[in-house]
């Protein structure tokens, strides 16, 4: 590599975000200094945990999660604002990684979220790191919005899945886009593995029977449409900023709630990083 210091941008993308760990570890192994980092949704989680110096603690925890372990963190909500409250998993993270102020972390971090009360993108660079990532990870319809300063916040990926613009330094930018083109061409929008079925894959072995699995074409179209939209938003960011390296993780490499595939996704992130590096 021709540089030893980079600014890193980590995109939204659910459990695919564990590939961010593989990219970061590979950069560290290559003795590349990450001088600044920005993230949206799961990208903000990995950004903050890396900047806190607790990446290995997080890895030890996430590597030990199986399907039932992931399911155990699903705190269902009756509020009507989202299927899940989203508190249980963050309470567990606080037990293993203490909360800190973002401005006190080891490197500058920018967390991107969507202020749904004011209909705008918002960048958080100060205050509780858990409040920031909780605000950035509230997937509409799945996790209830997070209330901060009397405003409601939803997932940063709604408006900006790849927040290059949030970086304060624009030198040697590396992006990791989790919403890149799929590995396989989609042939049938009404097949058995619908997007809805896949999105909620953690629930399927518990609640969804075979007849329902085969009849979710509407949700399948919605799921894939969201990925197309997010990839276009990511490309808009890339086309409007000078980046040094763009690492693309296929959107069908892992579904959003499959956090039990952590080791596989970390290895994939590292593999694609080194494949991409050959071109630079």
PDB file of C-alpha atoms in Angstrom:
ATOM      1  CA  UNK A   1       0.000   0.000   0.000  1.00  0.00           C
ATOM      2  CA  UNK A   2       1.171   3.504  -0.784  1.00  0.00           C
ATOM      3  CA  UNK A   3      -0.029   5.102   2.426  1.00  0.00           C
ATOM      4  CA  UNK A   4       0.307   4.394   6.128  1.00  0.00           C
ATOM      5  CA  UNK A   5      -2.587   6.547   7.372  1.00  0.00           C
ATOM      6  CA  UNK A   6      -6.236   6.433   6.269  1.00  0.00           C
ATOM      7  CA  UNK A   7      -9.714   7.715   7.069  1.00  0.00           C
ATOM      8  CA  UNK A   8     -12.210   4.841   7.226  1.00  0.00           C
ATOM      9  CA  UNK A   9     -15.936   4.866   6.357  1.00  0.00           C
ATOM     10  CA  UNK A  10     -18.111   1.940   7.492  1.00  0.00           C
ATOM     11  CA  UNK A  11     -21.553   1.460   5.973  1.00  0.00           C
ATOM     12  CA  UNK A  12     -24.861   0.179   7.281  1.00  0.00           C
ATOM     13  CA  UNK A  13     -25.898  -3.402   6.546  1.00  0.00           C
ATOM     14  CA  UNK A  14     -26.887  -5.389   9.632  1.00  0.00           C
ATOM     15  CA  UNK A  15     -24.898  -8.536  10.375  1.00  0.00           C
ATOM     16  CA  UNK A  16     -22.844  -8.024   7.221  1.00  0.00           C
ATOM     17  CA  UNK A  17     -21.209  -5.284   9.287  1.00  0.00           C
ATOM     18  CA  UNK A  18     -19.137  -7.959  10.981  1.00  0.00           C
ATOM     19  CA  UNK A  19     -17.108  -7.897   7.763  1.00  0.00           C
ATOM     20  CA  UNK A  20     -15.946  -4.468   8.957  1.00  0.00           C
ATOM     21  CA  UNK A  21     -13.981  -6.294  11.661  1.00  0.00           C
ATOM     22  CA  UNK A  22     -12.084  -8.275   9.037  1.00  0.00           C
ATOM     23  CA  UNK A  23     -11.210  -5.128   7.104  1.00  0.00           C
ATOM     24  CA  UNK A  24     -10.016  -3.315  10.234  1.00  0.00           C
ATOM     25  CA  UNK A  25      -7.915  -6.256  11.395  1.00  0.00           C
ATOM     26  CA  UNK A  26      -6.328  -6.510   7.948  1.00  0.00           C
ATOM     27  CA  UNK A  27      -5.469  -2.801   7.938  1.00  0.00           C
ATOM     28  CA  UNK A  28      -3.898  -3.163  11.369  1.00  0.00           C
ATOM     29  CA  UNK A  29      -1.930  -6.211  10.208  1.00  0.00           C
ATOM     30  CA  UNK A  30      -0.688  -4.139   7.258  1.00  0.00           C
ATOM     31  CA  UNK A  31       0.435  -1.482   9.763  1.00  0.00           C
ATOM     32  CA  UNK A  32      -1.966   1.077   8.304  1.00  0.00           C
ATOM     33  CA  UNK A  33      -3.022   3.693  10.843  1.00  0.00           C
ATOM     34  CA  UNK A  34      -6.734   4.521  10.971  1.00  0.00           C
ATOM     35  CA  UNK A  35      -6.655   8.208  11.882  1.00  0.00           C
ATOM     36  CA  UNK A  36     -10.408   8.858  11.718  1.00  0.00           C
ATOM     37  CA  UNK A  37     -13.556   6.809  11.264  1.00  0.00           C
ATOM     38  CA  UNK A  38     -17.210   7.394  10.417  1.00  0.00           C
ATOM     39  CA  UNK A  39     -20.076   4.941  10.422  1.00  0.00           C
ATOM     40  CA  UNK A  40     -23.771   4.428   9.869  1.00  0.00           C
ATOM     41  CA  UNK A  41     -25.928   1.867  11.714  1.00  0.00           C
ATOM     42  CA  UNK A  42     -23.797  -1.293  12.278  1.00  0.00           C
ATOM     43  CA  UNK A  43     -20.894   0.693  10.848  1.00  0.00           C
ATOM     44  CA  UNK A  44     -21.222   3.136  13.737  1.00  0.00           C
ATOM     45  CA  UNK A  45     -21.146   0.268  16.242  1.00  0.00           C
ATOM     46  CA  UNK A  46     -17.899  -1.136  14.857  1.00  0.00           C
ATOM     47  CA  UNK A  47     -16.436   2.376  14.510  1.00  0.00           C
ATOM     48  CA  UNK A  48     -17.091   3.283  18.138  1.00  0.00           C
ATOM     49  CA  UNK A  49     -15.949  -0.060  19.541  1.00  0.00           C
ATOM     50  CA  UNK A  50     -12.733   0.064  17.513  1.00  0.00           C
ATOM     51  CA  UNK A  51     -12.052   3.643  18.636  1.00  0.00           C
ATOM     52  CA  UNK A  52     -12.633   2.603  22.253  1.00  0.00           C
ATOM     53  CA  UNK A  53      -9.898  -0.035  21.975  1.00  0.00           C
ATOM     54  CA  UNK A  54     -12.295  -2.880  22.818  1.00  0.00           C
ATOM     55  CA  UNK A  55     -12.517  -4.698  19.491  1.00  0.00           C
ATOM     56  CA  UNK A  56     -11.173  -7.984  20.884  1.00  0.00           C
ATOM     57  CA  UNK A  57     -13.700  -7.941  23.731  1.00  0.00           C
ATOM     58  CA  UNK A  58     -16.496  -7.431  21.222  1.00  0.00           C
ATOM     59  CA  UNK A  59     -15.159 -10.238  19.010  1.00  0.00           C
ATOM     60  CA  UNK A  60     -15.007 -12.683  21.913  1.00  0.00           C
ATOM     61  CA  UNK A  61     -18.652 -11.941  22.676  1.00  0.00           C
ATOM     62  CA  UNK A  62     -20.021 -11.998  19.132  1.00  0.00           C
ATOM     63  CA  UNK A  63     -18.064 -15.134  18.164  1.00  0.00           C
ATOM     64  CA  UNK A  64     -19.842 -17.067  20.909  1.00  0.00           C
ATOM     65  CA  UNK A  65     -23.355 -16.224  19.715  1.00  0.00           C
ATOM     66  CA  UNK A  66     -25.374 -18.959  18.031  1.00  0.00           C
ATOM     67  CA  UNK A  67     -28.918 -18.676  16.660  1.00  0.00           C
ATOM     68  CA  UNK A  68     -30.507 -19.083  20.072  1.00  0.00           C
ATOM     69  CA  UNK A  69     -28.050 -16.584  21.537  1.00  0.00           C
ATOM     70  CA  UNK A  70     -29.017 -13.963  18.969  1.00  0.00           C
ATOM     71  CA  UNK A  71     -32.699 -14.718  19.484  1.00  0.00           C
ATOM     72  CA  UNK A  72     -32.312 -14.253  23.250  1.00  0.00           C
ATOM     73  CA  UNK A  73     -31.480 -10.568  22.678  1.00  0.00           C
ATOM     74  CA  UNK A  74     -34.744  -9.949  20.809  1.00  0.00           C
ATOM     75  CA  UNK A  75     -36.735  -7.844  23.291  1.00  0.00           C
ATOM     76  CA  UNK A  76     -40.126  -7.645  21.634  1.00  0.00           C
ATOM     77  CA  UNK A  77     -42.044  -4.391  21.889  1.00  0.00           C
ATOM     78  CA  UNK A  78     -45.776  -3.669  22.041  1.00  0.00           C
ATOM     79  CA  UNK A  79     -45.324   0.057  21.460  1.00  0.00           C
ATOM     80  CA  UNK A  80     -46.274  -0.117  17.791  1.00  0.00           C
ATOM     81  CA  UNK A  81     -43.092   1.806  16.875  1.00  0.00           C
ATOM     82  CA  UNK A  82     -41.018  -1.261  16.128  1.00  0.00           C
ATOM     83  CA  UNK A  83     -40.944  -5.028  16.528  1.00  0.00           C
ATOM     84  CA  UNK A  84     -38.047  -4.783  19.010  1.00  0.00           C
ATOM     85  CA  UNK A  85     -37.171  -2.375  21.809  1.00  0.00           C
ATOM     86  CA  UNK A  86     -33.464  -2.672  21.032  1.00  0.00           C
ATOM     87  CA  UNK A  87     -32.392  -2.231  24.655  1.00  0.00           C
ATOM     88  CA  UNK A  88     -31.369  -5.747  25.643  1.00  0.00           C
ATOM     89  CA  UNK A  89     -28.376  -6.106  23.337  1.00  0.00           C
ATOM     90  CA  UNK A  90     -27.023  -2.654  24.210  1.00  0.00           C
ATOM     91  CA  UNK A  91     -27.406  -3.340  27.929  1.00  0.00           C
ATOM     92  CA  UNK A  92     -25.284  -6.452  27.439  1.00  0.00           C
ATOM     93  CA  UNK A  93     -22.654  -4.507  25.502  1.00  0.00           C
ATOM     94  CA  UNK A  94     -22.461  -1.965  28.320  1.00  0.00           C
ATOM     95  CA  UNK A  95     -21.623  -4.792  30.725  1.00  0.00           C
ATOM     96  CA  UNK A  96     -18.579  -5.880  28.714  1.00  0.00           C
ATOM     97  CA  UNK A  97     -17.541  -2.514  27.218  1.00  0.00           C
ATOM     98  CA  UNK A  98     -17.975   0.547  29.469  1.00  0.00           C
ATOM     99  CA  UNK A  99     -19.692   3.618  28.060  1.00  0.00           C
ATOM    100  CA  UNK A 100     -17.451   6.548  27.164  1.00  0.00           C
ATOM    101  CA  UNK A 101     -17.880   9.940  25.601  1.00  0.00           C
ATOM    102  CA  UNK A 102     -17.247   9.868  21.867  1.00  0.00           C
ATOM    103  CA  UNK A 103     -14.956  12.875  22.104  1.00  0.00           C
ATOM    104  CA  UNK A 104     -12.740  10.929  24.551  1.00  0.00           C
ATOM    105  CA  UNK A 105     -12.196   7.896  22.306  1.00  0.00           C
ATOM    106  CA  UNK A 106      -8.778   7.032  20.884  1.00  0.00           C
ATOM    107  CA  UNK A 107      -9.462   8.524  17.435  1.00  0.00           C
ATOM    108  CA  UNK A 108     -12.090  10.940  16.046  1.00  0.00           C
ATOM    109  CA  UNK A 109     -15.419   9.217  15.343  1.00  0.00           C
ATOM    110  CA  UNK A 110     -18.490  10.503  13.499  1.00  0.00           C
ATOM    111  CA  UNK A 111     -21.758   8.609  13.994  1.00  0.00           C
ATOM    112  CA  UNK A 112     -24.460   9.263  11.404  1.00  0.00           C
ATOM    113  CA  UNK A 113     -28.139   8.956  12.258  1.00  0.00           C
ATOM    114  CA  UNK A 114     -31.486  10.115  10.880  1.00  0.00           C
ATOM    115  CA  UNK A 115     -33.404  12.696  12.919  1.00  0.00           C
ATOM    116  CA  UNK A 116     -36.930  11.684  11.981  1.00  0.00           C
ATOM    117  CA  UNK A 117     -38.428  14.519  14.048  1.00  0.00           C
ATOM    118  CA  UNK A 118     -36.647  17.135  11.947  1.00  0.00           C
ATOM    119  CA  UNK A 119     -36.406  15.117   8.712  1.00  0.00           C
ATOM    120  CA  UNK A 120     -32.641  15.418   8.384  1.00  0.00           C
ATOM    121  CA  UNK A 121     -29.329  13.596   8.642  1.00  0.00           C
ATOM    122  CA  UNK A 122     -27.424  14.270  11.841  1.00  0.00           C
ATOM    123  CA  UNK A 123     -23.782  13.627  12.743  1.00  0.00           C
ATOM    124  CA  UNK A 124     -22.922  12.874  16.380  1.00  0.00           C
ATOM    125  CA  UNK A 125     -19.357  13.502  17.565  1.00  0.00           C
ATOM    126  CA  UNK A 126     -19.873  13.975  21.298  1.00  0.00           C
ATOM    127  CA  UNK A 127     -21.754  12.505  24.231  1.00  0.00           C
ATOM    128  CA  UNK A 128     -22.425   8.895  25.221  1.00  0.00           C
ATOM    129  CA  UNK A 129     -21.114   6.462  22.635  1.00  0.00           C
ATOM    130  CA  UNK A 130     -24.019   4.105  23.340  1.00  0.00           C
ATOM    131  CA  UNK A 131     -26.628   6.816  22.894  1.00  0.00           C
ATOM    132  CA  UNK A 132     -25.032   7.649  19.551  1.00  0.00           C
ATOM    133  CA  UNK A 133     -24.942   4.114  18.166  1.00  0.00           C
ATOM    134  CA  UNK A 134     -28.390   3.331  19.546  1.00  0.00           C
ATOM    135  CA  UNK A 135     -29.690   6.344  17.606  1.00  0.00           C
ATOM    136  CA  UNK A 136     -27.912   5.138  14.461  1.00  0.00           C
ATOM    137  CA  UNK A 137     -29.186   1.539  14.674  1.00  0.00           C
ATOM    138  CA  UNK A 138     -32.948   1.991  14.998  1.00  0.00           C
ATOM    139  CA  UNK A 139     -34.053   0.212  11.814  1.00  0.00           C
ATOM    140  CA  UNK A 140     -37.525   1.547  10.913  1.00  0.00           C
ATOM    141  CA  UNK A 141     -40.225  -1.012  11.622  1.00  0.00           C
ATOM    142  CA  UNK A 142     -37.802  -3.388  13.342  1.00  0.00           C
ATOM    143  CA  UNK A 143     -36.329  -1.363  16.232  1.00  0.00           C
ATOM    144  CA  UNK A 144     -38.254   1.449  17.926  1.00  0.00           C
ATOM    145  CA  UNK A 145     -36.825   4.961  17.414  1.00  0.00           C
ATOM    146  CA  UNK A 146     -34.342   6.301  19.951  1.00  0.00           C
ATOM    147  CA  UNK A 147     -35.245   9.515  21.758  1.00  0.00           C
ATOM    148  CA  UNK A 148     -32.385  12.000  22.208  1.00  0.00           C
ATOM    149  CA  UNK A 149     -32.779  15.663  23.149  1.00  0.00           C
ATOM    150  CA  UNK A 150     -36.550  15.360  22.633  1.00  0.00           C
ATOM    151  CA  UNK A 151     -36.072  14.185  19.033  1.00  0.00           C
ATOM    152  CA  UNK A 152     -36.676  10.723  17.611  1.00  0.00           C
ATOM    153  CA  UNK A 153     -33.872   9.059  15.665  1.00  0.00           C
ATOM    154  CA  UNK A 154     -33.906   6.124  13.264  1.00  0.00           C
ATOM    155  CA  UNK A 155     -31.234   4.210  11.379  1.00  0.00           C
ATOM    156  CA  UNK A 156     -28.475   6.277   9.795  1.00  0.00           C
ATOM    157  CA  UNK A 157     -28.724   4.133   6.676  1.00  0.00           C
ATOM    158  CA  UNK A 158     -32.117   5.642   5.846  1.00  0.00           C
ATOM    159  CA  UNK A 159     -30.462   8.793   4.496  1.00  0.00           C
ATOM    160  CA  UNK A 160     -26.764   7.967   4.404  1.00  0.00           C
ATOM    161  CA  UNK A 161     -25.606   4.339   4.436  1.00  0.00           C
ATOM    162  CA  UNK A 162     -21.989   5.263   3.559  1.00  0.00           C
ATOM    163  CA  UNK A 163     -21.194   8.555   5.357  1.00  0.00           C
ATOM    164  CA  UNK A 164     -18.082   9.808   3.576  1.00  0.00           C
ATOM    165  CA  UNK A 165     -19.293  13.373   4.029  1.00  0.00           C
ATOM    166  CA  UNK A 166     -19.190  12.959   7.822  1.00  0.00           C
ATOM    167  CA  UNK A 167     -15.395  12.659   7.846  1.00  0.00           C
ATOM    168  CA  UNK A 168     -13.571  15.763   9.011  1.00  0.00           C
ATOM    169  CA  UNK A 169     -10.419  14.754   7.125  1.00  0.00           C
ATOM    170  CA  UNK A 170     -10.770  13.828   3.459  1.00  0.00           C
ATOM    171  CA  UNK A 171      -7.302  12.315   2.950  1.00  0.00           C
ATOM    172  CA  UNK A 172      -6.757   8.677   1.895  1.00  0.00           C
ATOM    173  CA  UNK A 173     -10.372   7.594   2.339  1.00  0.00           C
ATOM    174  CA  UNK A 174     -11.200   3.886   2.456  1.00  0.00           C
ATOM    175  CA  UNK A 175     -14.875   2.934   2.261  1.00  0.00           C
ATOM    176  CA  UNK A 176     -16.495  -0.387   3.149  1.00  0.00           C
ATOM    177  CA  UNK A 177     -19.874  -0.712   1.433  1.00  0.00           C
ATOM    178  CA  UNK A 178     -22.025  -3.582   2.716  1.00  0.00           C
ATOM    179  CA  UNK A 179     -24.766  -2.952   0.166  1.00  0.00           C
ATOM    180  CA  UNK A 180     -22.838  -3.729  -3.013  1.00  0.00           C
ATOM    181  CA  UNK A 181     -24.230  -5.746  -5.914  1.00  0.00           C
ATOM    182  CA  UNK A 182     -25.271  -9.312  -5.021  1.00  0.00           C
ATOM    183  CA  UNK A 183     -23.073 -12.309  -5.734  1.00  0.00           C
ATOM    184  CA  UNK A 184     -25.811 -14.070  -7.715  1.00  0.00           C
ATOM    185  CA  UNK A 185     -28.278 -12.562 -10.156  1.00  0.00           C
ATOM    186  CA  UNK A 186     -31.833 -12.640  -8.818  1.00  0.00           C
ATOM    187  CA  UNK A 187     -34.052 -14.779 -11.052  1.00  0.00           C
ATOM    188  CA  UNK A 188     -37.397 -14.915  -9.256  1.00  0.00           C
ATOM    189  CA  UNK A 189     -38.909 -12.399  -6.864  1.00  0.00           C
ATOM    190  CA  UNK A 190     -41.398 -14.914  -5.498  1.00  0.00           C
ATOM    191  CA  UNK A 191     -39.039 -17.779  -4.695  1.00  0.00           C
ATOM    192  CA  UNK A 192     -38.895 -19.598  -1.389  1.00  0.00           C
ATOM    193  CA  UNK A 193     -36.093 -17.479   0.055  1.00  0.00           C
ATOM    194  CA  UNK A 194     -37.949 -14.204   0.104  1.00  0.00           C
ATOM    195  CA  UNK A 195     -36.277 -11.074   1.372  1.00  0.00           C
ATOM    196  CA  UNK A 196     -38.693 -10.849   4.281  1.00  0.00           C
ATOM    197  CA  UNK A 197     -38.036 -14.468   5.151  1.00  0.00           C
ATOM    198  CA  UNK A 198     -34.293 -13.918   4.879  1.00  0.00           C
ATOM    199  CA  UNK A 199     -34.317 -10.576   6.717  1.00  0.00           C
ATOM    200  CA  UNK A 200     -35.997 -12.183   9.696  1.00  0.00           C
ATOM    201  CA  UNK A 201     -34.019 -15.410   9.304  1.00  0.00           C
ATOM    202  CA  UNK A 202     -33.395 -15.579  13.042  1.00  0.00           C
ATOM    203  CA  UNK A 203     -37.160 -16.018  13.556  1.00  0.00           C
ATOM    204  CA  UNK A 204     -37.869 -18.438  10.739  1.00  0.00           C
ATOM    205  CA  UNK A 205     -37.048 -21.656  12.585  1.00  0.00           C
ATOM    206  CA  UNK A 206     -39.296 -20.578  15.433  1.00  0.00           C
ATOM    207  CA  UNK A 207     -42.395 -19.036  13.875  1.00  0.00           C
ATOM    208  CA  UNK A 208     -42.698 -19.321  10.091  1.00  0.00           C
ATOM    209  CA  UNK A 209     -44.198 -22.406   8.440  1.00  0.00           C
ATOM    210  CA  UNK A 210     -43.391 -23.599   4.918  1.00  0.00           C
ATOM    211  CA  UNK A 211     -46.591 -22.246   3.332  1.00  0.00           C
ATOM    212  CA  UNK A 212     -45.852 -18.733   4.589  1.00  0.00           C
ATOM    213  CA  UNK A 213     -42.233 -18.958   3.449  1.00  0.00           C
ATOM    214  CA  UNK A 214     -43.391 -19.505  -0.136  1.00  0.00           C
ATOM    215  CA  UNK A 215     -45.823 -16.579  -0.278  1.00  0.00           C
ATOM    216  CA  UNK A 216     -43.860 -13.489   0.701  1.00  0.00           C
ATOM    217  CA  UNK A 217     -43.157 -11.985  -2.716  1.00  0.00           C
ATOM    218  CA  UNK A 218     -44.305  -8.513  -1.638  1.00  0.00           C
ATOM    219  CA  UNK A 219     -41.813  -8.370   1.216  1.00  0.00           C
ATOM    220  CA  UNK A 220     -39.144  -9.842  -1.020  1.00  0.00           C
ATOM    221  CA  UNK A 221     -39.543  -6.976  -3.467  1.00  0.00           C
ATOM    222  CA  UNK A 222     -39.491  -4.460  -0.613  1.00  0.00           C
ATOM    223  CA  UNK A 223     -36.334  -5.966   0.871  1.00  0.00           C
ATOM    224  CA  UNK A 224     -34.452  -5.944  -2.428  1.00  0.00           C
ATOM    225  CA  UNK A 225     -35.699  -2.458  -3.251  1.00  0.00           C
ATOM    226  CA  UNK A 226     -34.211  -1.147  -0.012  1.00  0.00           C
ATOM    227  CA  UNK A 227     -30.857  -2.699  -0.897  1.00  0.00           C
ATOM    228  CA  UNK A 228     -30.950  -1.151  -4.347  1.00  0.00           C
ATOM    229  CA  UNK A 229     -31.756   2.242  -2.827  1.00  0.00           C
ATOM    230  CA  UNK A 230     -28.952   1.984  -0.269  1.00  0.00           C
ATOM    231  CA  UNK A 231     -26.421   0.938  -2.895  1.00  0.00           C
ATOM    232  CA  UNK A 232     -27.396   3.933  -5.013  1.00  0.00           C
ATOM    233  CA  UNK A 233     -27.067   6.261  -2.008  1.00  0.00           C
ATOM    234  CA  UNK A 234     -23.638   4.764  -1.299  1.00  0.00           C
ATOM    235  CA  UNK A 235     -22.580   5.255  -4.912  1.00  0.00           C
ATOM    236  CA  UNK A 236     -23.739   8.868  -4.732  1.00  0.00           C
ATOM    237  CA  UNK A 237     -21.367   9.415  -1.809  1.00  0.00           C
ATOM    238  CA  UNK A 238     -18.488   7.712  -3.633  1.00  0.00           C
ATOM    239  CA  UNK A 239     -19.088   9.668  -6.839  1.00  0.00           C
ATOM    240  CA  UNK A 240     -19.117  12.971  -4.980  1.00  0.00           C
ATOM    241  CA  UNK A 241     -15.962  12.435  -2.917  1.00  0.00           C
ATOM    242  CA  UNK A 242     -12.415  11.503  -3.752  1.00  0.00           C
ATOM    243  CA  UNK A 243     -11.808   8.090  -2.225  1.00  0.00           C
ATOM    244  CA  UNK A 244      -8.616   6.072  -2.238  1.00  0.00           C
ATOM    245  CA  UNK A 245     -10.015   2.541  -1.910  1.00  0.00           C
ATOM    246  CA  UNK A 246     -13.580   1.202  -2.091  1.00  0.00           C
ATOM    247  CA  UNK A 247     -14.197  -2.225  -0.580  1.00  0.00           C
ATOM    248  CA  UNK A 248     -17.479  -3.803  -1.685  1.00  0.00           C
ATOM    249  CA  UNK A 249     -19.201  -6.514   0.357  1.00  0.00           C
ATOM    250  CA  UNK A 250     -22.050  -8.168  -1.631  1.00  0.00           C
ATOM    251  CA  UNK A 251     -25.482  -7.461  -0.173  1.00  0.00           C
ATOM    252  CA  UNK A 252     -26.440 -11.150  -0.296  1.00  0.00           C
ATOM    253  CA  UNK A 253     -23.372 -12.399   1.587  1.00  0.00           C
ATOM    254  CA  UNK A 254     -25.279 -12.389   4.876  1.00  0.00           C
ATOM    255  CA  UNK A 255     -28.746 -11.330   5.968  1.00  0.00           C
ATOM    256  CA  UNK A 256     -29.233  -8.516   8.504  1.00  0.00           C
ATOM    257  CA  UNK A 257     -29.970 -10.555  11.645  1.00  0.00           C
ATOM    258  CA  UNK A 258     -27.538 -13.436  11.074  1.00  0.00           C
ATOM    259  CA  UNK A 259     -25.051 -12.299  13.698  1.00  0.00           C
ATOM    260  CA  UNK A 260     -24.309 -15.942  14.502  1.00  0.00           C
ATOM    261  CA  UNK A 261     -22.247 -16.008  11.273  1.00  0.00           C
ATOM    262  CA  UNK A 262     -19.638 -13.691  12.782  1.00  0.00           C
ATOM    263  CA  UNK A 263     -16.493 -15.695  12.017  1.00  0.00           C
ATOM    264  CA  UNK A 264     -17.568 -16.244   8.419  1.00  0.00           C
ATOM    265  CA  UNK A 265     -18.215 -12.532   7.892  1.00  0.00           C
ATOM    266  CA  UNK A 266     -14.940 -11.432   9.504  1.00  0.00           C
ATOM    267  CA  UNK A 267     -13.071 -13.797   7.190  1.00  0.00           C
ATOM    268  CA  UNK A 268     -15.014 -12.481   4.200  1.00  0.00           C
ATOM    269  CA  UNK A 269     -14.158  -8.880   5.078  1.00  0.00           C
ATOM    270  CA  UNK A 270     -10.474  -9.737   5.251  1.00  0.00           C
ATOM    271  CA  UNK A 271     -10.606 -11.740   2.009  1.00  0.00           C
ATOM    272  CA  UNK A 272     -12.300  -8.969   0.025  1.00  0.00           C
ATOM    273  CA  UNK A 273      -9.941  -6.367   1.498  1.00  0.00           C
ATOM    274  CA  UNK A 274      -6.904  -8.248   0.202  1.00  0.00           C
ATOM    275  CA  UNK A 275      -8.559  -8.880  -3.172  1.00  0.00           C
ATOM    276  CA  UNK A 276      -9.306  -5.159  -3.486  1.00  0.00           C
ATOM    277  CA  UNK A 277      -5.845  -4.159  -2.281  1.00  0.00           C
ATOM    278  CA  UNK A 278      -4.248  -5.821  -5.318  1.00  0.00           C
ATOM    279  CA  UNK A 279      -5.651  -3.016  -7.466  1.00  0.00           C
ATOM    280  CA  UNK A 280      -4.015  -0.246  -5.422  1.00  0.00           C
TER     281      UNK A 280
END
